[in-house]
Amino acid sequence: MKGLLTFFMVLCSTSSAFSQAAGQSTGATFSRPATLPALVPAPVSVKLGNGLITLAKSVVLIVAPGTDPESVALIRSILTSSGVETIGTARQLPAALDHLYLVIGQEEAPVVRAALARSAATADSHAEGYTLASVAMGSGALITLAGHDADGLYHGVQTFRQLMQHPGFPKLVLQDHPAMPIRGTIEGFYGAPWSMESRSKHLNFLASVKANTYVYSPKDDPYARDRWREAYPADILKELGKLVATARRHHINFVYAISPGPSVCFSDPADLRLLEQKFAALRVLGVHSFYVALDDIEYTKWNCVLDAKTFGPPSAEAAGIAQAKLLNAVQASLNAHDPAARPLIMVPTEYYDAKESPYKAALRKNLDPKIVVQWTGTDVVPPAIAIADAKAATKAFGQKTLLWDNYPVNDYAQTTGRLLLAPYARREAGLSAELTGILANPMNQEAPSRVAVTGVAAFGWNDKEYDADRTWNYAARVLAGGDEQATAALMTFFDTQHLAPTFGSQPWQPQAPRLKAMLDEVREAIALGDNETRHQAIKNLLRQAAEFTSAPDIIQSGTIDPAFAQQARPWLDAMRVWGRALQLTAAGLDAADRRNSAAAQRYFANAKQLAVEATAIQTIPKVTRFDGPIKIADGVLDKFVAEASTLIAVDAMETD
């Protein structure tokens, strides 16, 4: 059996195509064969050519007129960080190429069309789409990046970044575009909201996985919920303005959400004006997308007498009519005041199922069809989402819905003491035909949230080719900066946080499946194996326990994103103690196997004491909604440590 870290090791390459090819002439090919690159999200179409382009340290960059400046800046940054020393410029391609030429721009530009033609490639015609073509020509080479629009070009640059980490730049024609028009996150959790620094980093991360939407909706922002009628103080508006500018640079649509439901008077023109004023203040900052959240409220009572006079006695149906009236007025206001305004988004009070009801019927009948409706699936935290579920939601709400996916959010009681680090899974391929998009609700911990959100973005981009485990490994590799040892340590840690709870008693993803499989093999070897099999299993467990214990130190060594290590600190501290408990448990089994009763009993007792200490480690106060003891592979590791002393009889053994 391989060691635990080795068992979790994933293939990665840290050297760039440019550094691999330093000193070689442009246009030659490597001796190694061309291989299909591992890209996340998976592209729609890749035609792999024969051979790899050898790239030198000098590149000629041709930028089509009017090209998105952020894409150009990012391309230059990627080239420089990959070892390019000289970036020349030109306006047109020469007849014969004697250098590497890189052409970027939108597909309608003449120089881009010419480059695509010489590469035997056609432009992708979908919104946010792009084409990336690379070909060797004589003593030179040509790489073309053609965006259908500015967003598509920026997405293409993200793919170029990944290809630059491939060992040799492959000859290929890649066409790509998203399956869903809305992909990203909604900061909609309870508990401590993210800092502005974390939000800025998150926007950069979203761009790297080709997401395009971030909804600002922290439940604990008083000016967006409890005190929504009050204007933001100038200092907070200034910080929000910086965040909006960061989103714009990264081609992320910044959506401002407000939650007036607990106190709004739906029929009061004064409340409508206050909503308009709040949105107008954000519009000055550059926000053109707005959202009204009506979730987590009581809808069978009115907040004002005027609503009772206008809509009659409170009921679910009356609430749907009242909400539609206010939302339609907000949409009309957006249309009148902002030509660039995107459709209003709303989350209904019945967001958690697709069952027919008087409330949904009222919304379906009265809501402006331009307004986008969100929905969380078949439950607040659904165990799975199928195409049939989305079709039922379309029927119930009268339009395709935008999925609010409550994973990996950890703001409900069943998540106390947990990070949710399992892969994004159990969403049926083909959902893109029935949804307008997916927004994940992340954890209070921004950097650890990227593990699952990478999967959400990849699924939203290409749900039909989505591979949950491969994307999971990719997320670890990115956090580890491509370092193999650090990637393996992260995968070991992720496994201890694999459990994905629901609002009920049964999780929708199990805890520590890889660790459990390894420990079950040890149990089987002890119970059923011969002497040699038993000895070897215990020897392997000793090694694996040492690797498990070392994982937190590797994660905190500085190779891995410091924000991840900081936000996961109590979990890493607890894992380290649990690792020592596992080491002592393995030592106890080894002593028992050698019939050393006293040593075995001592090891087992010390292991159980460490387990008590590990269980006492608490979450960081006031970060998550519910504070409590840290959970590490609970139900798997703790169970093994507790029962290990019973696996080999020790009563009649020899002593030290």
XYZ file of C-alpha atoms in Angstrom:
656
model
C 0.000 0.000 0.000
C 1.346 3.404 -0.884
C 1.840 6.112 1.744
C -1.128 8.357 2.383
C 0.468 11.462 0.904
C 1.718 9.477 -2.050
C -1.731 7.971 -2.437
C -3.170 11.482 -2.728
C -0.409 12.767 -5.031
C -1.592 14.367 -8.247
C 0.352 14.979 -11.392
C 1.457 18.565 -11.875
C 4.093 20.489 -13.766
C 5.616 23.683 -12.427
C 7.875 24.616 -15.293
C 6.555 26.902 -17.992
C 6.660 26.270 -21.689
C 9.063 29.160 -22.131
C 11.548 28.032 -19.501
C 11.414 24.491 -20.887
C 12.369 25.815 -24.297
C 15.031 28.330 -23.360
C 17.858 28.453 -25.814
C 16.095 26.521 -28.574
C 15.049 27.968 -31.897
C 11.443 29.025 -32.304
C 9.292 26.701 -34.357
C 11.084 23.444 -33.518
C 9.305 20.740 -31.589
C 10.122 18.810 -28.420
C 11.086 15.162 -28.637
C 8.218 14.275 -26.306
C 4.850 13.662 -28.005
C 2.037 16.175 -27.931
C -0.518 15.393 -25.247
C -3.976 16.753 -24.632
C -3.589 19.484 -22.009
C -5.506 19.215 -18.740
C -7.529 22.432 -18.643
C -10.048 23.634 -16.056
C -12.782 24.383 -16.972
C -12.796 21.754 -19.709
C -12.963 23.451 -23.119
C -15.748 22.742 -25.579
C -13.459 21.606 -28.393
C -9.730 20.897 -28.709
C -8.087 19.610 -31.872
C -4.570 18.544 -30.967
C -1.873 18.929 -33.592
C 1.258 16.851 -34.016
C 4.161 18.112 -31.959
C 4.892 20.935 -29.560
C 6.020 24.462 -30.244
C 9.426 25.322 -28.877
C 9.261 28.803 -27.453
C 12.258 31.051 -27.022
C 12.725 34.124 -24.814
C 11.656 36.627 -27.452
C 8.059 37.138 -28.584
C 6.469 39.537 -31.042
C 3.066 40.689 -29.779
C 0.416 41.958 -32.199
C -2.534 43.616 -30.485
C -5.584 44.368 -32.623
C -6.914 47.937 -32.359
C -9.511 48.321 -29.614
C -8.436 45.196 -27.748
C -9.429 44.989 -24.099
C -6.512 46.554 -22.169
C -6.899 44.190 -19.208
C -6.390 41.194 -21.496
C -3.292 42.796 -22.984
C -1.862 43.575 -19.556
C -2.518 40.024 -18.387
C -0.893 38.526 -21.488
C 2.206 40.632 -20.927
C 2.325 39.610 -17.273
C 2.050 35.918 -18.159
C 4.804 36.183 -20.756
C 7.144 37.983 -18.385
C 6.541 35.627 -15.468
C 7.130 32.685 -17.815
C 10.634 33.824 -18.687
C 10.143 35.981 -21.772
C 12.814 38.660 -21.778
C 11.865 40.603 -24.895
C 8.326 41.430 -26.027
C 8.468 43.128 -29.392
C 5.450 44.611 -31.128
C 4.120 44.728 -34.670
C 0.914 45.728 -36.438
C 0.716 42.984 -39.054
C 1.992 39.468 -39.561
C 4.869 39.177 -42.057
C 4.617 36.803 -44.984
C 7.256 34.529 -43.464
C 7.582 34.023 -39.721
C 11.017 33.856 -38.135
C 9.925 34.488 -34.533
C 7.078 33.491 -32.292
C 4.181 35.837 -33.050
C 1.312 36.188 -30.615
C -1.834 37.830 -32.035
C -4.635 38.853 -29.686
C -7.892 40.722 -30.170
C -11.542 40.305 -30.965
C -12.423 38.095 -33.873
C -13.700 40.833 -36.200
C -10.326 42.611 -36.289
C -8.608 42.095 -39.690
C -5.268 41.088 -38.153
C -7.014 38.499 -35.993
C -9.010 37.116 -38.920
C -5.799 36.817 -40.917
C -4.053 34.979 -38.084
C -6.961 32.564 -37.686
C -6.936 31.864 -41.415
C -3.218 31.082 -41.389
C -3.836 28.732 -38.467
C -6.705 26.958 -40.281
C -9.008 27.982 -37.434
C -12.432 29.598 -37.290
C -13.762 32.010 -34.696
C -16.093 30.915 -31.915
C -19.414 32.709 -32.352
C -20.869 32.425 -28.839
C -21.079 35.082 -26.138
C -17.945 34.979 -23.954
C -16.403 32.580 -26.442
C -12.865 32.515 -27.784
C -10.564 30.622 -30.114
C -6.947 29.784 -29.322
C -4.826 28.417 -32.153
C -1.120 27.583 -32.199
C 0.922 26.422 -35.176
C 4.583 26.204 -36.192
C 5.501 27.948 -39.464
C 8.947 27.528 -40.939
C 11.445 28.884 -38.433
C 8.703 30.696 -36.526
C 5.390 30.032 -34.871
C 2.016 31.694 -34.482
C -0.314 31.727 -31.489
C -3.669 33.425 -32.009
C -6.095 34.386 -29.280
C -9.403 35.582 -30.726
C -12.279 36.602 -28.489
C -15.852 36.745 -29.695
C -16.160 39.699 -27.321
C -13.983 41.349 -24.677
C -15.085 38.879 -22.010
C -14.322 35.948 -24.266
C -10.842 37.275 -24.964
C -10.166 37.600 -21.242
C -11.319 34.010 -20.692
C -9.000 32.935 -23.483
C -6.071 34.582 -21.739
C -6.847 32.451 -18.671
C -6.572 29.354 -20.855
C -3.306 30.683 -22.292
C -2.019 30.976 -18.717
C -2.739 27.293 -18.083
C -1.155 26.228 -21.358
C 2.005 28.104 -20.417
C 2.370 25.688 -17.484
C 2.210 22.727 -19.839
C 5.587 21.094 -20.583
C 5.800 22.499 -24.082
C 3.125 24.568 -25.797
C 0.967 22.139 -27.797
C -0.023 22.722 -31.396
C -3.799 22.924 -31.271
C -6.991 24.659 -32.246
C -9.191 25.272 -29.227
C -12.719 26.674 -29.400
C -14.515 27.425 -26.203
C -17.531 29.167 -24.697
C -19.640 28.821 -21.538
C -22.678 26.589 -21.241
C -24.341 28.889 -18.695
C -24.453 32.686 -18.970
C -24.157 33.319 -15.198
C -21.371 31.656 -13.188
C -19.874 32.691 -9.893
C -20.603 33.258 -6.218
C -23.050 35.046 -3.958
C -21.600 36.192 -0.658
C -24.884 35.383 1.002
C -23.916 33.600 4.195
C -24.628 34.464 7.825
C -21.748 35.143 10.199
C -18.681 37.316 9.719
C -18.622 38.776 6.186
C -15.444 38.675 4.133
C -12.957 41.497 4.415
C -12.520 43.773 1.418
C -9.086 42.211 0.913
C -10.605 38.727 0.783
C -13.245 39.930 -1.661
C -10.600 41.418 -3.928
C -8.644 38.148 -3.905
C -11.836 36.257 -4.578
C -12.554 38.346 -7.670
C -9.091 37.540 -9.004
C -9.735 33.859 -8.319
C -13.147 33.944 -10.032
C -11.553 35.376 -13.163
C -8.964 32.592 -13.189
C -11.702 29.930 -13.436
C -13.725 31.878 -16.021
C -16.519 32.855 -13.651
C -18.254 36.116 -14.473
C -20.478 37.084 -11.523
C -20.054 38.111 -7.896
C -23.088 39.074 -5.812
C -22.430 41.272 -2.812
C -25.045 40.088 -0.314
C -23.520 39.545 3.150
C -26.341 38.904 5.600
C -24.466 40.780 8.323
C -24.088 44.040 6.359
C -26.583 46.215 8.269
C -26.958 48.696 5.388
C -28.078 45.880 3.091
C -30.545 44.253 5.487
C -31.546 45.481 8.952
C -30.828 49.162 8.194
C -31.359 49.009 4.461
C -33.182 52.348 4.384
C -30.044 54.147 5.564
C -27.426 55.400 3.111
C -23.965 53.877 3.246
C -21.370 56.002 5.044
C -18.852 57.587 2.689
C -15.963 55.379 3.825
C -17.866 52.161 3.099
C -18.997 53.467 -0.294
C -15.377 54.239 -1.100
C -14.342 50.670 -0.285
C -17.227 49.261 -2.316
C -16.149 51.474 -5.210
C -12.679 49.936 -5.125
C -14.232 46.488 -5.168
C -16.436 47.367 -8.140
C -13.381 48.625 -10.027
C -11.508 45.401 -9.252
C -14.431 43.360 -10.543
C -14.555 45.391 -13.747
C -10.818 44.839 -14.369
C -11.353 41.096 -14.018
C -14.458 41.030 -16.241
C -16.631 40.078 -13.270
C -20.158 41.471 -13.088
C -20.524 43.035 -9.636
C -24.109 42.605 -8.443
C -25.321 44.576 -5.437
C -27.996 42.796 -3.398
C -30.296 44.287 -0.799
C -32.518 42.385 1.656
C -35.427 44.651 2.651
C -37.853 41.808 3.378
C -37.898 41.926 7.196
C -39.274 45.477 7.264
C -40.276 46.661 3.778
C -43.733 48.017 3.037
C -44.374 46.683 -0.464
C -47.000 49.260 -1.408
C -45.322 52.330 0.089
C -43.871 54.672 -2.580
C -41.434 55.966 0.047
C -39.804 52.544 0.394
C -39.555 52.234 -3.386
C -37.789 55.598 -3.494
C -35.366 54.464 -0.784
C -34.514 51.377 -2.827
C -33.983 53.561 -5.885
C -31.738 55.894 -3.896
C -29.656 52.996 -2.572
C -29.198 51.636 -6.088
C -28.423 55.103 -7.464
C -25.575 55.493 -4.971
C -24.117 52.179 -6.149
C -24.668 53.096 -9.802
C -22.335 56.060 -9.338
C -19.646 53.522 -8.419
C -20.194 51.644 -11.676
C -22.707 49.006 -10.567
C -25.251 48.081 -13.246
C -26.633 44.856 -11.760
C -28.968 44.772 -8.788
C -30.660 42.125 -6.718
C -33.530 42.098 -4.221
C -33.449 39.218 -1.738
C -36.739 38.191 -0.154
C -35.492 34.992 1.463
C -35.590 34.011 5.136
C -38.594 36.200 5.982
C -42.135 35.591 7.216
C -44.558 36.146 4.375
C -47.832 35.513 6.174
C -47.816 38.851 7.953
C -47.483 42.427 6.717
C -44.915 44.946 7.893
C -47.314 47.883 7.488
C -51.017 48.722 7.548
C -50.855 50.020 3.982
C -50.040 46.548 2.652
C -53.082 45.120 4.416
C -55.243 47.784 2.791
C -53.656 47.243 -0.617
C -53.377 43.455 -0.768
C -55.885 42.256 1.807
C -55.312 39.745 4.604
C -51.774 38.302 4.733
C -51.271 35.029 2.889
C -48.706 33.304 0.723
C -50.583 34.317 -2.426
C -50.907 37.930 -1.317
C -47.189 37.991 -0.514
C -46.373 36.843 -4.045
C -48.555 39.584 -5.528
C -47.059 42.247 -3.251
C -43.490 41.187 -3.964
C -44.107 41.166 -7.710
C -45.561 44.680 -7.550
C -42.489 46.079 -5.803
C -40.013 44.161 -7.955
C -41.720 45.239 -11.176
C -41.485 48.854 -10.045
C -37.779 48.423 -9.286
C -37.200 46.863 -12.717
C -39.038 49.739 -14.398
C -36.887 52.206 -12.476
C -33.707 50.449 -13.587
C -34.878 50.553 -17.198
C -35.593 54.275 -16.934
C -32.410 55.368 -15.188
C -29.709 53.095 -16.617
C -29.474 52.022 -20.275
C -26.681 49.624 -19.255
C -28.742 48.001 -16.494
C -28.918 44.234 -16.485
C -32.122 42.417 -15.486
C -32.998 42.598 -11.817
C -32.374 39.382 -9.876
C -34.596 38.239 -7.023
C -34.631 35.321 -4.626
C -38.171 34.399 -3.569
C -39.388 33.507 -0.107
C -40.095 29.965 -1.321
C -36.619 29.428 -2.726
C -36.096 25.892 -1.443
C -38.259 23.642 -3.641
C -40.088 23.399 -6.948
C -43.501 22.425 -5.632
C -46.553 24.230 -6.943
C -47.980 26.688 -4.411
C -50.204 29.795 -4.252
C -47.092 31.914 -3.667
C -45.259 30.633 -6.742
C -48.409 30.901 -8.843
C -48.757 34.555 -7.836
C -45.147 35.278 -8.768
C -45.473 33.392 -12.032
C -48.577 35.366 -12.985
C -47.496 38.838 -11.862
C -43.691 39.096 -12.018
C -42.068 40.885 -14.963
C -40.571 38.003 -17.005
C -37.383 40.014 -17.444
C -36.599 39.595 -13.733
C -34.304 36.650 -12.955
C -35.521 34.249 -10.246
C -33.120 32.328 -7.993
C -33.762 28.929 -6.456
C -31.661 26.634 -4.228
C -32.820 23.297 -5.563
C -35.071 20.701 -3.989
C -34.110 21.828 -0.486
C -32.148 24.571 1.225
C -29.134 22.256 0.980
C -30.094 19.636 -1.609
C -28.268 16.281 -1.718
C -28.313 16.392 -5.521
C -29.801 18.402 -8.373
C -31.134 16.662 -11.467
C -32.370 17.972 -14.799
C -35.882 16.944 -13.780
C -35.606 19.148 -10.681
C -34.637 22.167 -12.762
C -37.489 21.491 -15.186
C -39.898 21.401 -12.263
C -38.546 24.758 -11.085
C -39.014 26.208 -14.566
C -42.635 25.117 -14.481
C -43.217 26.384 -10.932
C -41.673 29.827 -11.451
C -42.623 30.271 -15.099
C -39.038 30.723 -16.302
C -35.637 29.068 -16.185
C -34.104 29.742 -12.803
C -30.703 30.862 -11.596
C -29.422 28.244 -9.161
C -28.312 29.465 -5.732
C -26.237 26.457 -4.705
C -25.744 26.276 -0.938
C -22.378 24.568 -1.214
C -19.827 25.024 0.299
C -21.533 27.447 2.741
C -20.982 26.527 6.415
C -23.416 28.826 8.234
C -25.957 26.248 9.484
C -25.852 24.092 12.601
C -24.901 20.850 10.867
C -21.683 22.470 9.610
C -20.443 23.517 13.052
C -16.708 22.875 13.283
C -16.372 22.060 9.610
C -14.785 23.313 6.448
C -16.575 21.907 3.409
C -13.787 20.777 1.102
C -15.285 17.896 -0.872
C -15.505 18.260 -4.652
C -18.516 19.908 -6.263
C -20.570 16.862 -7.212
C -24.012 15.307 -7.762
C -25.207 17.981 -10.160
C -26.426 16.309 -13.332
C -24.658 16.970 -16.609
C -27.082 18.746 -18.905
C -28.420 21.186 -16.301
C -27.174 24.005 -18.519
C -30.207 23.446 -20.740
C -32.563 24.186 -17.830
C -30.742 26.868 -15.809
C -29.618 30.413 -16.531
C -26.602 29.852 -14.333
C -25.170 28.847 -10.961
C -24.055 31.014 -8.058
C -22.381 29.202 -5.173
C -22.856 30.413 -1.622
C -19.345 30.064 -0.161
C -17.985 29.698 3.370
C -17.031 32.444 5.783
C -13.478 31.347 4.931
C -12.784 32.753 1.447
C -9.623 30.869 0.455
C -10.876 27.401 1.469
C -14.093 28.172 -0.435
C -12.114 28.190 -3.677
C -11.832 24.395 -3.570
C -15.543 23.832 -4.204
C -16.120 27.049 -6.156
C -13.531 25.921 -8.716
C -15.888 23.030 -9.378
C -18.943 25.277 -9.542
C -17.267 27.490 -12.140
C -16.035 24.516 -14.151
C -19.490 22.912 -14.110
C -21.162 26.155 -15.117
C -18.736 26.568 -18.011
C -19.013 23.022 -19.370
C -21.318 20.780 -17.365
C -21.280 17.995 -19.938
C -17.509 17.475 -19.669
C -17.172 18.278 -15.972
C -14.997 15.878 -13.956
C -15.446 16.442 -10.219
C -12.321 14.638 -8.992
C -10.045 16.050 -11.658
C -11.254 19.572 -10.902
C -10.802 18.924 -7.175
C -7.184 17.940 -7.756
C -6.682 21.019 -9.918
C -7.960 23.280 -7.131
C -5.412 21.783 -4.748
C -2.634 22.153 -7.295
C -3.407 25.845 -7.803
C -3.483 26.548 -4.071
C -0.150 24.728 -3.777
C 1.455 26.765 -6.537
C 2.093 23.563 -8.492
C 4.215 21.972 -5.747
C 3.600 18.210 -5.717
C 4.278 17.650 -2.025
C 2.064 20.567 -1.021
C -0.674 19.390 -3.392
C -0.621 15.940 -1.815
C -0.748 17.457 1.680
C -3.782 19.508 0.692
C -5.555 16.470 -0.725
C -4.926 14.659 2.562
C -6.416 17.609 4.444
C -9.365 17.939 2.052
C -10.238 14.313 2.774
C -10.609 15.087 6.491
C -13.179 17.775 5.548
C -15.046 15.746 2.943
C -18.345 15.467 4.783
C -21.069 17.602 3.198
C -24.085 17.937 5.506
C -27.695 18.654 4.675
C -30.291 20.186 6.974
C -31.170 16.621 7.995
C -29.210 13.841 9.658
C -27.741 12.332 6.496
C -24.872 14.029 4.625
C -24.818 14.170 0.845
C -21.080 13.442 0.717
C -19.339 11.066 3.161
C -16.567 11.915 5.555
C -12.927 11.029 4.758
C -13.576 8.325 2.116
C -9.893 7.858 1.277
C -8.760 7.691 4.891
C -11.606 5.304 5.682
C -10.599 3.011 2.820
C -7.022 2.919 4.095
C -8.032 2.225 7.706
C -10.486 -0.448 6.576
C -7.620 -2.185 4.759
C -5.682 -2.215 8.030
C -8.671 -3.699 9.843
C -9.064 -6.372 7.154
C -5.376 -7.268 7.210
C -5.424 -7.668 10.994
C -8.653 -9.675 10.988
C -8.080 -11.903 7.969
C -4.433 -11.735 6.934
C -1.557 -14.036 7.751
C 1.338 -12.889 9.920
C 3.230 -11.248 7.068
C 0.137 -9.446 5.757
C -0.647 -8.161 9.250
C 2.947 -7.029 9.885
C 3.074 -5.200 6.551
C -0.280 -3.484 7.066
C 0.821 -2.127 10.451
C 4.170 -1.036 9.018
C 2.381 0.844 6.252
C 0.041 2.436 8.792
C 3.037 3.743 10.749
C 4.347 5.412 7.599
C 0.969 6.774 6.571
C 0.330 8.179 10.033
C 3.634 10.047 9.870
C 2.680 11.512 6.493
C -0.774 12.466 7.783
C 0.818 14.252 10.745
C 3.243 16.161 8.524
C 0.524 17.506 6.199
C -0.383 20.554 8.358
C 3.264 21.628 8.570
C 3.609 21.367 4.794
C 0.436 23.397 4.284
C 1.680 26.076 6.687
C 5.246 26.128 5.337
C 4.608 29.026 2.946
C 4.324 27.133 -0.342
C 0.531 27.132 -0.168
C -1.539 30.317 -0.386
C -1.026 31.990 3.028
C -4.691 33.009 3.204
C -5.708 29.359 3.051
C -3.337 28.363 5.847
C -4.456 31.281 7.998
C -8.193 30.726 7.565
C -7.836 26.964 8.096
C -5.495 27.330 11.107
C -7.598 25.645 13.833
C -8.377 22.731 11.513
C -4.688 22.283 10.734
C -3.847 22.492 14.443
C -6.423 19.814 15.217
C -5.259 17.639 12.326
C -1.708 17.754 13.672
C -2.853 16.482 17.084
C -5.070 13.840 15.510
C -2.074 12.806 13.416
C 0.003 12.215 16.535
C -2.883 10.205 17.973
C -2.902 8.086 14.820
C 0.868 7.616 15.062
C 0.572 6.390 18.654
C -2.321 4.141 17.664
C -0.183 2.615 14.918
C 2.667 2.189 17.393
C 0.255 0.476 19.783
C -0.820 -1.958 17.081
C 2.819 -2.626 16.253
C 3.594 -3.330 19.921
C 0.523 -5.546 20.236
C 1.558 -7.409 17.102
C 4.936 -8.037 18.741
C 3.088 -9.162 21.902
C 4.435 -6.306 24.026
C 1.383 -5.697 26.210
C 2.723 -2.883 28.379
C 3.981 -0.825 25.445
C 0.773 -1.389 23.496
C -1.430 -0.293 26.381
C 0.728 2.784 26.959
C 0.577 3.807 23.301
C -3.177 3.291 23.110
C -3.795 5.276 26.299
C -1.658 8.178 25.092
C -3.397 8.132 21.717
C -6.801 8.379 23.371
C -5.597 11.288 25.503
C -4.440 13.127 22.380
C -7.833 12.450 20.819
C -9.444 14.220 23.773
C -7.082 17.177 23.307
C -7.781 17.346 19.571
C -11.525 17.283 20.126
C -11.245 20.298 22.441
C -9.787 22.593 19.749
C -12.376 25.219 18.821
C -13.253 27.268 15.751
C -12.086 30.882 15.592
C -14.687 32.828 17.615
C -17.251 34.912 15.723
C -16.055 33.890 12.257
C -18.722 31.322 11.501
C -22.338 31.605 12.586
C -21.954 28.661 14.973
C -18.803 28.259 17.069
C -17.786 24.826 18.282
C -15.201 22.047 18.343
C -13.218 21.358 15.200
C -14.149 18.188 13.307
C -11.368 16.175 11.651
C -12.411 13.024 9.770
C -15.045 12.506 12.459
C -16.679 9.113 12.473
C -13.603 7.683 10.763
C -10.386 8.679 12.522
C -11.813 9.012 16.033
C -13.547 5.663 15.673
C -10.331 3.923 14.627
C -8.303 5.456 17.475
C -10.987 4.392 19.960
C -11.296 0.793 18.750
C -7.688 -0.002 17.764
C -6.843 -1.459 21.186
C -9.481 -4.160 20.614
C -8.152 -5.335 17.246
C -5.323 -7.455 18.713
C -5.731 -9.088 22.127
C -3.225 -7.721 24.637
C -4.154 -9.307 28.001
C -1.847 -12.324 27.873
C 1.044 -10.653 26.113
C 4.553 -10.161 27.311
C 5.550 -6.853 28.952
C 8.511 -4.516 28.335
